[in-house]
C-alpha cells in the first residue's frame, strides 16, 4: 500500500478561490454580501439575485488544513484488465481511493425570533407529552399491581401524569443560544465533490505517467510490465495529488437556501402598520396633521429597520468526517436579509419559450395578412357541424349546445362559445332551433350575445330567441340531471358538448347516444376525452378544439395563429429530443456535467 | 397576470383580478336567478309539457333561498356575538346545513353513482373488436382491467416475480402500459392543449378572435 503526500503552498489556490467567490457575487453589486471572519474555512452569504424572493446563496471554500491533508491511495490494478491488452491499462486499470478528512458539510442558519419561539413551544409540548406518557404508564402499572380496578387506575394515573406534565413544563429550559447570541437550525448536508477531484487527479497523474512508462525497458514479460506500470503509477501519483489539491482549493461549494422570509416585504408591512398606529395615536393626542405625519414617519422608519434586523440570517458551515464527527467549523457570517428581486430568474426559461411561441404566432399572423397561403388539415368533427345542424332541421328537432360547466374565465368555455357562434349561424341559415342551457350566469350572457350576432350575420335577426339560452344551475350534477331529463323528453337531433367537462361528460354523452342524436364533443380535459370518444360520433381532441375557431372562420389571421402553434410543437419536439438524448448519455456515462443539464431541463425548464 | 408570473412584486395582481371576477360573478348570479324564475314562470303560465317540474324547481329554489338568506338555526359568531347573522352560512345542525346534508348531497351522489352504469354501457360499445385497431384497444383494456383485479394477479401468479419473465405478470403489464404508453399519449395531448391555450389566449388578448363576444367584425 502506498500513501503519497505532497506539501503544496496554498497561497495561489487561496487567491483563486477568493477571486471565484468574488465572481460568484457578480451581477449583484447592489446586494449585500455577508462574510465570516477569523476562520480557516471562509463562508459568505449573498442575497440571491433574480430569485423571486426568500433565497440566499451560501458559498464556502474547502478548509486549507484539510486540503493540505489530501491524499490519494493507490490500491493496485484491476486484475482482469492487467491480464488483457496493455494499452487498455493506461487510463482505466489502476484503482485509487481518495483520502480526505472532510466527507460532507452541514450548513446552519440562525433562527428568527418567531422560529425560536415556535421551536421552544414545540420542545416544551414534546417534553410535557413525554413526561405525561412515562408517568401514566408507570402509575397505571403500579396501581394495577396494587389491585386497583383498571378504570379507576386510569383516572388516577392520568391525574399523576398531568402533574408530571405540569412539572415538565415548569422545569423546561429553553435551548441555550450559541456564543454569538443566536439560535441556529440545520439547513442541509452537502457532500464533497469527489468526482471532479478524482478527475483532476487522473488528468494530473496521466501527464507524468506516460513519460515514466515510456522510460521502461521494452520486451519485458507480463510480470515485468506490471511492475513497470506500478512504478510509473507510484511516481506519477504525486502530480495527480497536486492537481487534485488545486481543484479542491479553487472549488467553491455553493448552496441555495430558500423559503426564507422576505425581510423587505415583512418590513414594509410592519412599517405600514406602525405608520397607521402612530398617526392615529398622534391624532388622538391632539397633534396637528403635520406633526402626526412626522411622528408616523419616524415610527414607520423604526419599524422597518427593526423588522429587517429581526428577519435577517447568519450562516455557518461545519465540516464532518466519514464518521460524522465535526472536524472544522466556520465562524458565522454577519447578518444578511433575503429581499424580493425585481425579476424571478427561475421563470426565465418560461419567458423565453413564451416569447418564441408568441413571436411565432404573431409572425405567421402577419405573413397570413400579407397573403401567404396557409393549409389546415381537415378536422372531421368540424366538417360535421353543418351535417348535424342539417339533420336536426330535416327531423324538425332542436340542436342542443352545452358549453361546459366552467365560467367564462375558463379558456375552454371561450373556445366552446366560438364554436357556438358557427353552430348558431348555421342553425339560423337552416332555420333550426338551438338550445343552450348554461351552468353559469356569465356564460349565459356571453352565449346570448354570440347567438344574437350569429343570427344577425345570417340575416335572420327576427328568428333569434333569447329564451333558448338560459341559466340552469351552478351545481354540477343538478345541471346534468336537468340536461339528461331534457334530452330524454325533447330528444334533440344533434348535441354539441364544447367546453370544460368533468364527471358529467359520460352521463351526457351516453344519454345523447341513447336518444340517437348525432353528437360532436370538444374538450381539453384529457381524463374526459376517452368518454367522449367512446360515446360521441366526433370528438375534437385537445388542440383541435382550440383550432376550431380558426378552422371554422377561415380567416387568414386565425389560420396564421395555427401555423404559429406548429412552431411551438417543433420547439417542444426539439426539447424532448435533446432531453431524451442527454438523459440516455447520462444513464450510460454517469457524467456529472450532463447530469446537471438533465436536472436543469427537468427541474427548471419543464417544471 | 402574465407579468405577475415573472415579477414577484406583482404577484398580488392576479389575486386582485380573480377577486374582481368573483364579485362580478356574484352579481351575475342575480341575473341567472332572475332568468330561472322568468323561464319557469313562463312554462307554468303557458302549461307546456312537464310544467310540473318547473313548479318543483321554483318551490325548491325559493325555499333554499329563504333558508339560506334567513340563516335559520344559526347562532351569531363568537367574534360578533351581538350581530344576529354573523355566524357561518352552513354549520352542522342549521336548516341550510340540513338541506345540504340530507337533500343536495344524496341527490348529487345518486347522479354520480349512475356513472358506473354509463361506463359499463360505453365500454361495451367501445370495446367491440370491429377492426385491428379496435382489437388492440380491447386487448389493452382487457390487460388493464385484469391487472387491477385480484383475478388478474392470480392468473399470472405462477410466473416467479424475480424471473426475467416477471414483466409478463398482468399487474406488471398493467402498470407498464399505464406508465409508458398511457403517460406518453397523455403528455402528447397535454402539450397540444398547452400550445392551443397559449395561441387562443394570444388571439383573444390581441383581439384577433372576438367571436366569443358575439362578433368577429371590426
Tab-separated table of N, CA and C in Angstrom, chain B residues 46-182:
chain	number	residue	atom	x	y	z
B	46	UNK	N	-97.788	29.018	-19.358
B	46	UNK	CA	-98.295	28.504	-20.646
B	46	UNK	C	-98.561	27.006	-20.600
B	47	UNK	N	-98.344	26.417	-19.418
B	47	UNK	CA	-98.622	24.984	-19.194
B	47	UNK	C	-98.023	24.098	-20.288
B	48	UNK	N	-96.746	24.317	-20.552
B	48	UNK	CA	-96.060	23.471	-21.548
B	48	UNK	C	-95.859	22.083	-20.949
B	49	UNK	N	-95.512	21.106	-21.791
B	49	UNK	CA	-95.325	19.740	-21.309
B	49	UNK	C	-94.278	19.732	-20.190
B	50	UNK	N	-94.580	19.082	-19.104
B	50	UNK	CA	-93.647	18.982	-17.979
B	50	UNK	C	-93.611	20.227	-17.121
B	51	UNK	N	-94.661	21.021	-17.123
B	51	UNK	CA	-94.666	22.253	-16.333
B	51	UNK	C	-94.617	21.987	-14.835
B	52	UNK	N	-94.998	20.758	-14.468
B	52	UNK	CA	-94.946	20.374	-13.055
B	52	UNK	C	-93.517	20.420	-12.510
B	53	UNK	N	-92.573	20.050	-13.378
B	53	UNK	CA	-91.169	20.095	-12.944
B	53	UNK	C	-90.767	21.533	-12.616
B	54	UNK	N	-91.318	22.467	-13.393
B	54	UNK	CA	-90.992	23.882	-13.159
B	54	UNK	C	-91.489	24.325	-11.795
B	55	UNK	N	-92.655	23.795	-11.407
B	55	UNK	CA	-93.199	24.139	-10.081
B	55	UNK	C	-92.232	23.646	-8.995
B	56	UNK	N	-91.769	22.391	-9.170
B	56	UNK	CA	-90.846	21.816	-8.182
B	56	UNK	C	-89.563	22.663	-8.121
B	57	UNK	N	-89.063	23.058	-9.292
B	57	UNK	CA	-87.825	23.862	-9.322
B	57	UNK	C	-88.039	25.172	-8.574
B	58	UNK	N	-89.129	25.854	-8.863
B	58	UNK	CA	-89.364	27.162	-8.246
B	58	UNK	C	-89.544	27.044	-6.732
B	59	UNK	N	-90.300	26.032	-6.312
B	59	UNK	CA	-90.511	25.850	-4.866
B	59	UNK	C	-89.174	25.570	-4.180
B	60	UNK	N	-88.393	24.652	-4.777
B	60	UNK	CA	-87.086	24.311	-4.181
B	60	UNK	C	-86.182	25.536	-4.150
B	61	UNK	N	-86.190	26.276	-5.245
B	61	UNK	CA	-85.319	27.460	-5.372
B	61	UNK	C	-85.652	28.489	-4.290
B	62	UNK	N	-86.930	28.785	-4.198
B	62	UNK	CA	-87.337	29.835	-3.244
B	62	UNK	C	-87.123	29.362	-1.801
B	63	UNK	N	-87.463	28.107	-1.543
B	63	UNK	CA	-87.293	27.581	-0.177
B	63	UNK	C	-85.820	27.621	0.236
B	64	UNK	N	-84.938	27.165	-0.656
B	64	UNK	CA	-83.495	27.151	-0.333
B	64	UNK	C	-82.976	28.566	-0.151
B	65	UNK	N	-83.461	29.469	-1.002
B	65	UNK	CA	-83.021	30.874	-0.922
B	65	UNK	C	-83.419	31.484	0.428
B	66	UNK	N	-84.672	31.234	0.831
B	66	UNK	CA	-85.164	31.797	2.093
B	66	UNK	C	-84.399	31.208	3.282
B	67	UNK	N	-84.215	29.871	3.242
B	67	UNK	CA	-83.498	29.204	4.351
B	67	UNK	C	-82.059	29.705	4.422
B	68	UNK	N	-81.435	29.850	3.269
B	68	UNK	CA	-80.036	30.279	3.232
B	68	UNK	C	-79.866	31.712	3.670
B	69	UNK	N	-80.692	32.593	3.121
B	69	UNK	CA	-80.551	34.015	3.470
B	69	UNK	C	-81.023	34.281	4.900
B	70	UNK	N	-82.041	33.531	5.317
B	70	UNK	CA	-82.571	33.740	6.667
B	70	UNK	C	-81.679	33.180	7.757
B	71	UNK	N	-80.731	32.322	7.396
B	71	UNK	CA	-79.787	31.712	8.345
B	71	UNK	C	-80.514	31.105	9.550
B	72	UNK	N	-81.545	30.307	9.239
B	72	UNK	CA	-82.315	29.695	10.326
B	72	UNK	C	-81.460	28.691	11.088
B	73	UNK	N	-81.539	28.760	12.397
B	73	UNK	CA	-80.796	27.806	13.236
B	73	UNK	C	-79.311	28.113	13.340
B	74	UNK	N	-78.932	29.322	12.927
B	74	UNK	CA	-77.510	29.670	13.009
B	74	UNK	C	-77.296	30.682	14.124
B	75	UNK	N	-76.330	30.386	15.005
B	75	UNK	CA	-76.045	31.289	16.117
B	75	UNK	C	-74.997	32.312	15.693
B	76	UNK	N	-75.017	33.490	16.323
B	76	UNK	CA	-74.000	34.506	15.997
B	76	UNK	C	-72.594	33.960	16.265
B	77	UNK	N	-71.642	34.483	15.558
B	77	UNK	CA	-70.266	34.001	15.745
B	77	UNK	C	-69.720	34.519	17.074
B	78	UNK	N	-68.674	33.843	17.582
B	78	UNK	CA	-68.065	34.253	18.854
B	78	UNK	C	-67.427	35.629	18.715
B	79	UNK	N	-67.002	35.948	17.514
B	79	UNK	CA	-66.309	37.222	17.281
B	79	UNK	C	-67.281	38.413	17.376
B	80	UNK	N	-68.484	38.223	16.826
B	80	UNK	CA	-69.510	39.287	16.864
B	80	UNK	C	-70.796	38.728	17.484
B	81	UNK	N	-70.802	38.498	18.785
B	81	UNK	CA	-71.964	37.846	19.404
B	81	UNK	C	-73.244	38.669	19.346
B	82	UNK	N	-73.119	40.004	19.157
B	82	UNK	CA	-74.318	40.847	19.146
B	82	UNK	C	-74.930	41.042	17.764
B	83	UNK	N	-74.240	40.522	16.746
B	83	UNK	CA	-74.777	40.659	15.378
B	83	UNK	C	-75.489	39.352	15.029
B	84	UNK	N	-76.781	39.435	14.776
B	84	UNK	CA	-77.616	38.240	14.644
B	84	UNK	C	-77.156	37.300	13.530
B	85	UNK	N	-76.742	37.848	12.392
B	85	UNK	CA	-76.433	36.990	11.236
B	85	UNK	C	-74.928	36.787	11.031
B	86	UNK	N	-74.159	36.956	12.109
B	86	UNK	CA	-72.699	36.900	11.918
B	86	UNK	C	-72.144	35.478	11.872
B	87	UNK	N	-72.959	34.470	12.141
B	87	UNK	CA	-72.488	33.075	12.141
B	87	UNK	C	-72.174	32.574	10.741
B	88	UNK	N	-71.492	31.443	10.662
B	88	UNK	CA	-71.186	30.866	9.340
B	88	UNK	C	-72.456	30.427	8.614
B	89	UNK	N	-72.381	30.333	7.285
B	89	UNK	CA	-73.580	30.057	6.481
B	89	UNK	C	-74.124	28.652	6.691
B	90	UNK	N	-73.212	27.695	6.823
B	90	UNK	CA	-73.674	26.320	6.739
B	90	UNK	C	-73.133	25.428	7.854
B	91	UNK	N	-73.314	25.824	9.128
B	91	UNK	CA	-72.777	24.962	10.186
B	91	UNK	C	-73.651	23.723	10.372
B	92	UNK	N	-73.067	22.734	11.033
B	92	UNK	CA	-73.806	21.497	11.279
B	92	UNK	C	-75.001	21.802	12.190
B	93	UNK	N	-76.148	21.267	11.838
B	93	UNK	CA	-77.327	21.461	12.672
B	93	UNK	C	-78.208	22.612	12.233
B	94	UNK	N	-77.718	23.475	11.345
B	94	UNK	CA	-78.549	24.581	10.863
B	94	UNK	C	-79.493	24.058	9.771
B	95	UNK	N	-80.530	24.850	9.479
B	95	UNK	CA	-81.516	24.441	8.467
B	95	UNK	C	-80.853	24.307	7.101
B	96	UNK	N	-79.970	25.263	6.794
B	96	UNK	CA	-79.299	25.235	5.487
B	96	UNK	C	-78.348	24.021	5.410
B	97	UNK	N	-77.656	23.761	6.542
B	97	UNK	CA	-76.786	22.599	6.606
B	97	UNK	C	-77.579	21.313	6.414
B	98	UNK	N	-78.802	21.292	6.971
B	98	UNK	CA	-79.667	20.108	6.844
B	98	UNK	C	-80.062	19.906	5.370
B	99	UNK	N	-80.425	20.997	4.719
B	99	UNK	CA	-80.796	20.916	3.289
B	99	UNK	C	-79.627	20.348	2.482
B	100	UNK	N	-78.440	20.844	2.823
B	100	UNK	CA	-77.258	20.399	2.084
B	100	UNK	C	-76.962	18.923	2.366
B	101	UNK	N	-77.005	18.581	3.642
B	101	UNK	CA	-76.615	17.238	4.074
B	101	UNK	C	-77.621	16.169	3.630
B	102	UNK	N	-78.903	16.479	3.769
B	102	UNK	CA	-79.905	15.431	3.569
B	102	UNK	C	-80.696	15.546	2.270
B	103	UNK	N	-80.525	16.619	1.526
B	103	UNK	CA	-81.218	16.716	0.235
B	103	UNK	C	-80.228	16.796	-0.919
B	104	UNK	N	-79.381	17.829	-0.870
B	104	UNK	CA	-78.491	18.050	-2.017
B	104	UNK	C	-77.459	16.931	-2.171
B	105	UNK	N	-76.828	16.580	-1.066
B	105	UNK	CA	-75.769	15.564	-1.161
B	105	UNK	C	-76.287	14.209	-1.653
B	106	UNK	N	-77.402	13.684	-1.109
B	106	UNK	CA	-77.909	12.399	-1.623
B	106	UNK	C	-78.285	12.469	-3.102
B	107	UNK	N	-78.897	13.606	-3.508
B	107	UNK	CA	-79.297	13.730	-4.916
B	107	UNK	C	-78.057	13.747	-5.821
B	108	UNK	N	-77.048	14.491	-5.394
B	108	UNK	CA	-75.815	14.573	-6.160
B	108	UNK	C	-75.139	13.204	-6.237
B	109	UNK	N	-75.098	12.528	-5.087
B	109	UNK	CA	-74.457	11.206	-5.046
B	109	UNK	C	-75.197	10.226	-5.947
B	110	UNK	N	-76.519	10.367	-6.017
B	110	UNK	CA	-77.305	9.470	-6.876
B	110	UNK	C	-76.914	9.649	-8.341
B	111	UNK	N	-76.832	10.921	-8.755
B	111	UNK	CA	-76.443	11.195	-10.153
B	111	UNK	C	-75.042	10.665	-10.429
B	112	UNK	N	-74.147	10.881	-9.469
B	112	UNK	CA	-72.764	10.457	-9.666
B	112	UNK	C	-72.672	8.932	-9.750
B	113	UNK	N	-73.488	8.250	-8.921
B	113	UNK	CA	-73.446	6.785	-8.893
B	113	UNK	C	-73.890	6.181	-10.221
B	114	UNK	N	-74.759	6.919	-10.926
B	114	UNK	CA	-75.246	6.404	-12.213
B	114	UNK	C	-74.113	6.279	-13.229
B	115	UNK	N	-73.037	6.999	-12.955
B	115	UNK	CA	-71.896	7.000	-13.873
B	115	UNK	C	-71.352	5.585	-14.087
B	116	UNK	N	-71.406	4.763	-13.036
B	116	UNK	CA	-70.874	3.395	-13.138
B	116	UNK	C	-71.577	2.626	-14.255
B	117	UNK	N	-72.894	2.802	-14.333
B	117	UNK	CA	-73.661	2.078	-15.358
B	117	UNK	C	-73.355	2.639	-16.750
B	118	UNK	N	-73.208	3.955	-16.813
B	118	UNK	CA	-72.889	4.573	-18.104
B	118	UNK	C	-71.515	4.116	-18.591
B	119	UNK	N	-70.569	3.969	-17.656
B	119	UNK	CA	-69.230	3.495	-18.042
B	119	UNK	C	-69.335	2.084	-18.617
B	120	UNK	N	-70.133	1.230	-17.969
B	120	UNK	CA	-70.287	-0.148	-18.445
B	120	UNK	C	-70.857	-0.171	-19.862
B	121	UNK	N	-71.912	0.631	-20.111
B	121	UNK	CA	-72.529	0.604	-21.446
B	121	UNK	C	-71.588	1.196	-22.491
B	122	UNK	N	-70.850	2.262	-22.119
B	122	UNK	CA	-69.923	2.876	-23.074
B	122	UNK	C	-68.769	1.925	-23.383
B	123	UNK	N	-68.280	1.226	-22.335
B	123	UNK	CA	-67.178	0.283	-22.545
B	123	UNK	C	-67.629	-0.863	-23.450
B	124	UNK	N	-68.848	-1.328	-23.237
B	124	UNK	CA	-69.377	-2.420	-24.059
B	124	UNK	C	-69.366	-2.041	-25.538
B	125	UNK	N	-69.731	-0.799	-25.802
B	125	UNK	CA	-69.790	-0.341	-27.199
B	125	UNK	C	-68.391	-0.072	-27.754
B	126	UNK	N	-67.528	0.524	-26.906
B	126	UNK	CA	-66.206	0.935	-27.393
B	126	UNK	C	-65.286	-0.247	-27.629
B	127	UNK	N	-65.483	-1.324	-26.879
B	127	UNK	CA	-64.523	-2.421	-26.958
B	127	UNK	C	-64.954	-3.540	-27.907
B	128	UNK	N	-65.772	-3.236	-28.878
B	128	UNK	CA	-66.109	-4.245	-29.875
B	128	UNK	C	-64.952	-4.353	-30.864
B	129	UNK	N	-64.461	-5.595	-31.105
B	129	UNK	CA	-63.297	-5.786	-31.978
B	129	UNK	C	-63.723	-5.770	-33.441
B	130	UNK	N	-64.043	-4.538	-33.930
B	130	UNK	CA	-64.533	-4.420	-35.312
B	130	UNK	C	-63.382	-4.487	-36.314
B	131	UNK	N	-62.230	-3.955	-35.926
B	131	UNK	CA	-61.060	-3.988	-36.809
B	131	UNK	C	-59.813	-4.185	-35.955
B	132	UNK	N	-58.641	-4.123	-36.605
B	132	UNK	CA	-57.417	-4.439	-35.876
B	132	UNK	C	-57.165	-3.442	-34.742
B	133	UNK	N	-57.388	-2.134	-35.036
B	133	UNK	CA	-57.156	-1.108	-34.011
B	133	UNK	C	-58.081	-1.323	-32.811
B	134	UNK	N	-59.352	-1.660	-33.141
B	134	UNK	CA	-60.314	-1.883	-32.059
B	134	UNK	C	-59.917	-3.114	-31.247
B	135	UNK	N	-59.336	-4.111	-31.954
B	135	UNK	CA	-58.887	-5.316	-31.249
B	135	UNK	C	-57.746	-4.963	-30.280
B	136	UNK	N	-56.816	-4.126	-30.755
B	136	UNK	CA	-55.709	-3.696	-29.892
B	136	UNK	C	-56.239	-2.974	-28.646
B	137	UNK	N	-57.221	-2.111	-28.891
B	137	UNK	CA	-57.829	-1.361	-27.779
B	137	UNK	C	-58.462	-2.323	-26.770
B	138	UNK	N	-59.174	-3.297	-27.326
B	138	UNK	CA	-59.853	-4.285	-26.476
B	138	UNK	C	-58.824	-5.072	-25.657
B	139	UNK	N	-57.752	-5.532	-26.352
B	139	UNK	CA	-56.734	-6.335	-25.666
B	139	UNK	C	-56.070	-5.521	-24.549
B	140	UNK	N	-55.760	-4.271	-24.851
B	140	UNK	CA	-55.110	-3.422	-23.847
B	140	UNK	C	-56.041	-3.206	-22.648
B	141	UNK	N	-57.301	-2.918	-22.973
B	141	UNK	CA	-58.274	-2.695	-21.897
B	141	UNK	C	-58.419	-3.947	-21.040
B	142	UNK	N	-58.375	-5.084	-21.699
B	142	UNK	CA	-58.510	-6.365	-21.007
B	142	UNK	C	-57.354	-6.550	-20.012
B	143	UNK	N	-56.148	-6.250	-20.479
B	143	UNK	CA	-54.962	-6.394	-19.611
B	143	UNK	C	-55.062	-5.439	-18.416
B	144	UNK	N	-55.446	-4.197	-18.711
B	144	UNK	CA	-55.527	-3.197	-17.627
B	144	UNK	C	-56.578	-3.610	-16.598
B	145	UNK	N	-57.747	-3.991	-17.116
B	145	UNK	CA	-58.836	-4.360	-16.200
B	145	UNK	C	-58.439	-5.546	-15.334
B	146	UNK	N	-57.873	-6.575	-15.980
B	146	UNK	CA	-57.484	-7.771	-15.224
B	146	UNK	C	-56.335	-7.471	-14.269
B	147	UNK	N	-55.388	-6.660	-14.750
B	147	UNK	CA	-54.200	-6.344	-13.945
B	147	UNK	C	-54.528	-5.593	-12.669
B	148	UNK	N	-55.693	-5.000	-12.636
B	148	UNK	CA	-56.062	-4.223	-11.445
B	148	UNK	C	-57.054	-4.958	-10.556
B	149	UNK	N	-57.248	-6.235	-10.861
B	149	UNK	CA	-58.136	-7.023	-10.003
B	149	UNK	C	-57.348	-8.188	-9.389
B	150	UNK	N	-57.927	-8.791	-8.370
B	150	UNK	CA	-57.257	-9.935	-7.735
B	150	UNK	C	-57.166	-11.089	-8.720
B	151	UNK	N	-58.210	-11.235	-9.552
B	151	UNK	CA	-58.228	-12.333	-10.526
B	151	UNK	C	-57.012	-12.237	-11.447
B	152	UNK	N	-56.710	-11.025	-11.897
B	152	UNK	CA	-55.579	-10.813	-12.812
B	152	UNK	C	-54.276	-11.219	-12.158
B	153	UNK	N	-54.117	-10.828	-10.916
B	153	UNK	CA	-52.889	-11.175	-10.179
B	153	UNK	C	-52.796	-12.690	-10.039
B	154	UNK	N	-53.954	-13.327	-9.768
B	154	UNK	CA	-53.987	-14.781	-9.570
B	154	UNK	C	-53.636	-15.538	-10.865
B	155	UNK	N	-54.165	-15.068	-11.994
B	155	UNK	CA	-53.975	-15.781	-13.273
B	155	UNK	C	-52.488	-15.958	-13.605
B	156	UNK	N	-51.700	-14.904	-13.379
B	156	UNK	CA	-50.283	-14.983	-13.763
B	156	UNK	C	-49.365	-15.112	-12.553
B	157	UNK	N	-49.919	-15.581	-11.449
B	157	UNK	CA	-49.099	-15.683	-10.233
B	157	UNK	C	-48.044	-16.782	-10.346
B	158	UNK	N	-48.220	-17.680	-11.337
B	158	UNK	CA	-47.249	-18.781	-11.499
B	158	UNK	C	-45.916	-18.272	-12.078
B	159	UNK	N	-45.900	-17.048	-12.641
B	159	UNK	CA	-44.620	-16.518	-13.138
B	159	UNK	C	-43.836	-15.990	-11.938
B	160	UNK	N	-42.640	-16.519	-11.683
B	160	UNK	CA	-41.883	-16.064	-10.495
B	160	UNK	C	-41.591	-14.561	-10.569
B	161	UNK	N	-41.782	-13.843	-9.467
B	161	UNK	CA	-41.589	-12.380	-9.501
B	161	UNK	C	-40.159	-11.966	-9.802
B	162	UNK	N	-39.184	-12.850	-9.536
B	162	UNK	CA	-37.779	-12.472	-9.774
B	162	UNK	C	-37.236	-13.006	-11.100
B	163	UNK	N	-38.093	-13.680	-11.879
B	163	UNK	CA	-37.601	-14.251	-13.133
B	163	UNK	C	-37.554	-13.177	-14.218
B	164	UNK	N	-36.838	-13.448	-15.320
B	164	UNK	CA	-36.774	-12.461	-16.420
B	164	UNK	C	-38.137	-12.229	-17.075
B	165	UNK	N	-39.079	-13.158	-16.841
B	165	UNK	CA	-40.407	-13.013	-17.456
B	165	UNK	C	-41.429	-12.382	-16.513
B	166	UNK	N	-40.925	-11.828	-15.413
B	166	UNK	CA	-41.840	-11.232	-14.422
B	166	UNK	C	-42.668	-10.102	-15.025
B	167	UNK	N	-42.127	-9.463	-16.071
B	167	UNK	CA	-42.863	-8.343	-16.682
B	167	UNK	C	-44.152	-8.820	-17.340
B	168	UNK	N	-44.268	-10.156	-17.571
B	168	UNK	CA	-45.486	-10.675	-18.195
B	168	UNK	C	-46.624	-10.867	-17.189
B	169	UNK	N	-46.318	-10.724	-15.932
B	169	UNK	CA	-47.397	-10.797	-14.929
B	169	UNK	C	-48.375	-9.662	-15.206
B	170	UNK	N	-49.664	-9.966	-15.123
B	170	UNK	CA	-50.676	-8.984	-15.559
B	170	UNK	C	-50.595	-7.666	-14.787
B	171	UNK	N	-50.315	-7.750	-13.490
B	171	UNK	CA	-50.253	-6.499	-12.717
B	171	UNK	C	-49.061	-5.654	-13.167
B	172	UNK	N	-47.953	-6.332	-13.588
B	172	UNK	CA	-46.780	-5.599	-14.064
B	172	UNK	C	-47.076	-4.992	-15.435
B	173	UNK	N	-47.716	-5.797	-16.301
B	173	UNK	CA	-48.062	-5.308	-17.644
B	173	UNK	C	-48.987	-4.095	-17.551
B	174	UNK	N	-49.938	-4.213	-16.633
B	174	UNK	CA	-50.915	-3.131	-16.445
B	174	UNK	C	-50.201	-1.834	-16.053
B	175	UNK	N	-49.285	-1.953	-15.081
B	175	UNK	CA	-48.539	-0.768	-14.629
B	175	UNK	C	-47.683	-0.220	-15.784
B	176	UNK	N	-47.056	-1.139	-16.521
B	176	UNK	CA	-46.183	-0.726	-17.634
B	176	UNK	C	-46.981	0.048	-18.692
B	177	UNK	N	-48.130	-0.494	-19.051
B	177	UNK	CA	-48.961	0.174	-20.068
B	177	UNK	C	-49.386	1.563	-19.575
B	178	UNK	N	-49.805	1.611	-18.320
B	178	UNK	CA	-50.268	2.900	-17.780
B	178	UNK	C	-49.127	3.911	-17.673
B	179	UNK	N	-47.960	3.421	-17.259
B	179	UNK	CA	-46.845	4.355	-17.038
B	179	UNK	C	-46.173	4.789	-18.335
B	180	UNK	N	-46.083	3.901	-19.309
B	180	UNK	CA	-45.341	4.231	-20.529
B	180	UNK	C	-46.283	4.711	-21.637
B	181	UNK	N	-47.138	3.833	-22.122
B	181	UNK	CA	-47.979	4.187	-23.284
B	181	UNK	C	-49.008	5.260	-22.922
B	182	UNK	N	-49.681	5.015	-21.807
B	182	UNK	CA	-50.739	5.953	-21.419
B	182	UNK	C	-50.161	7.335	-21.088
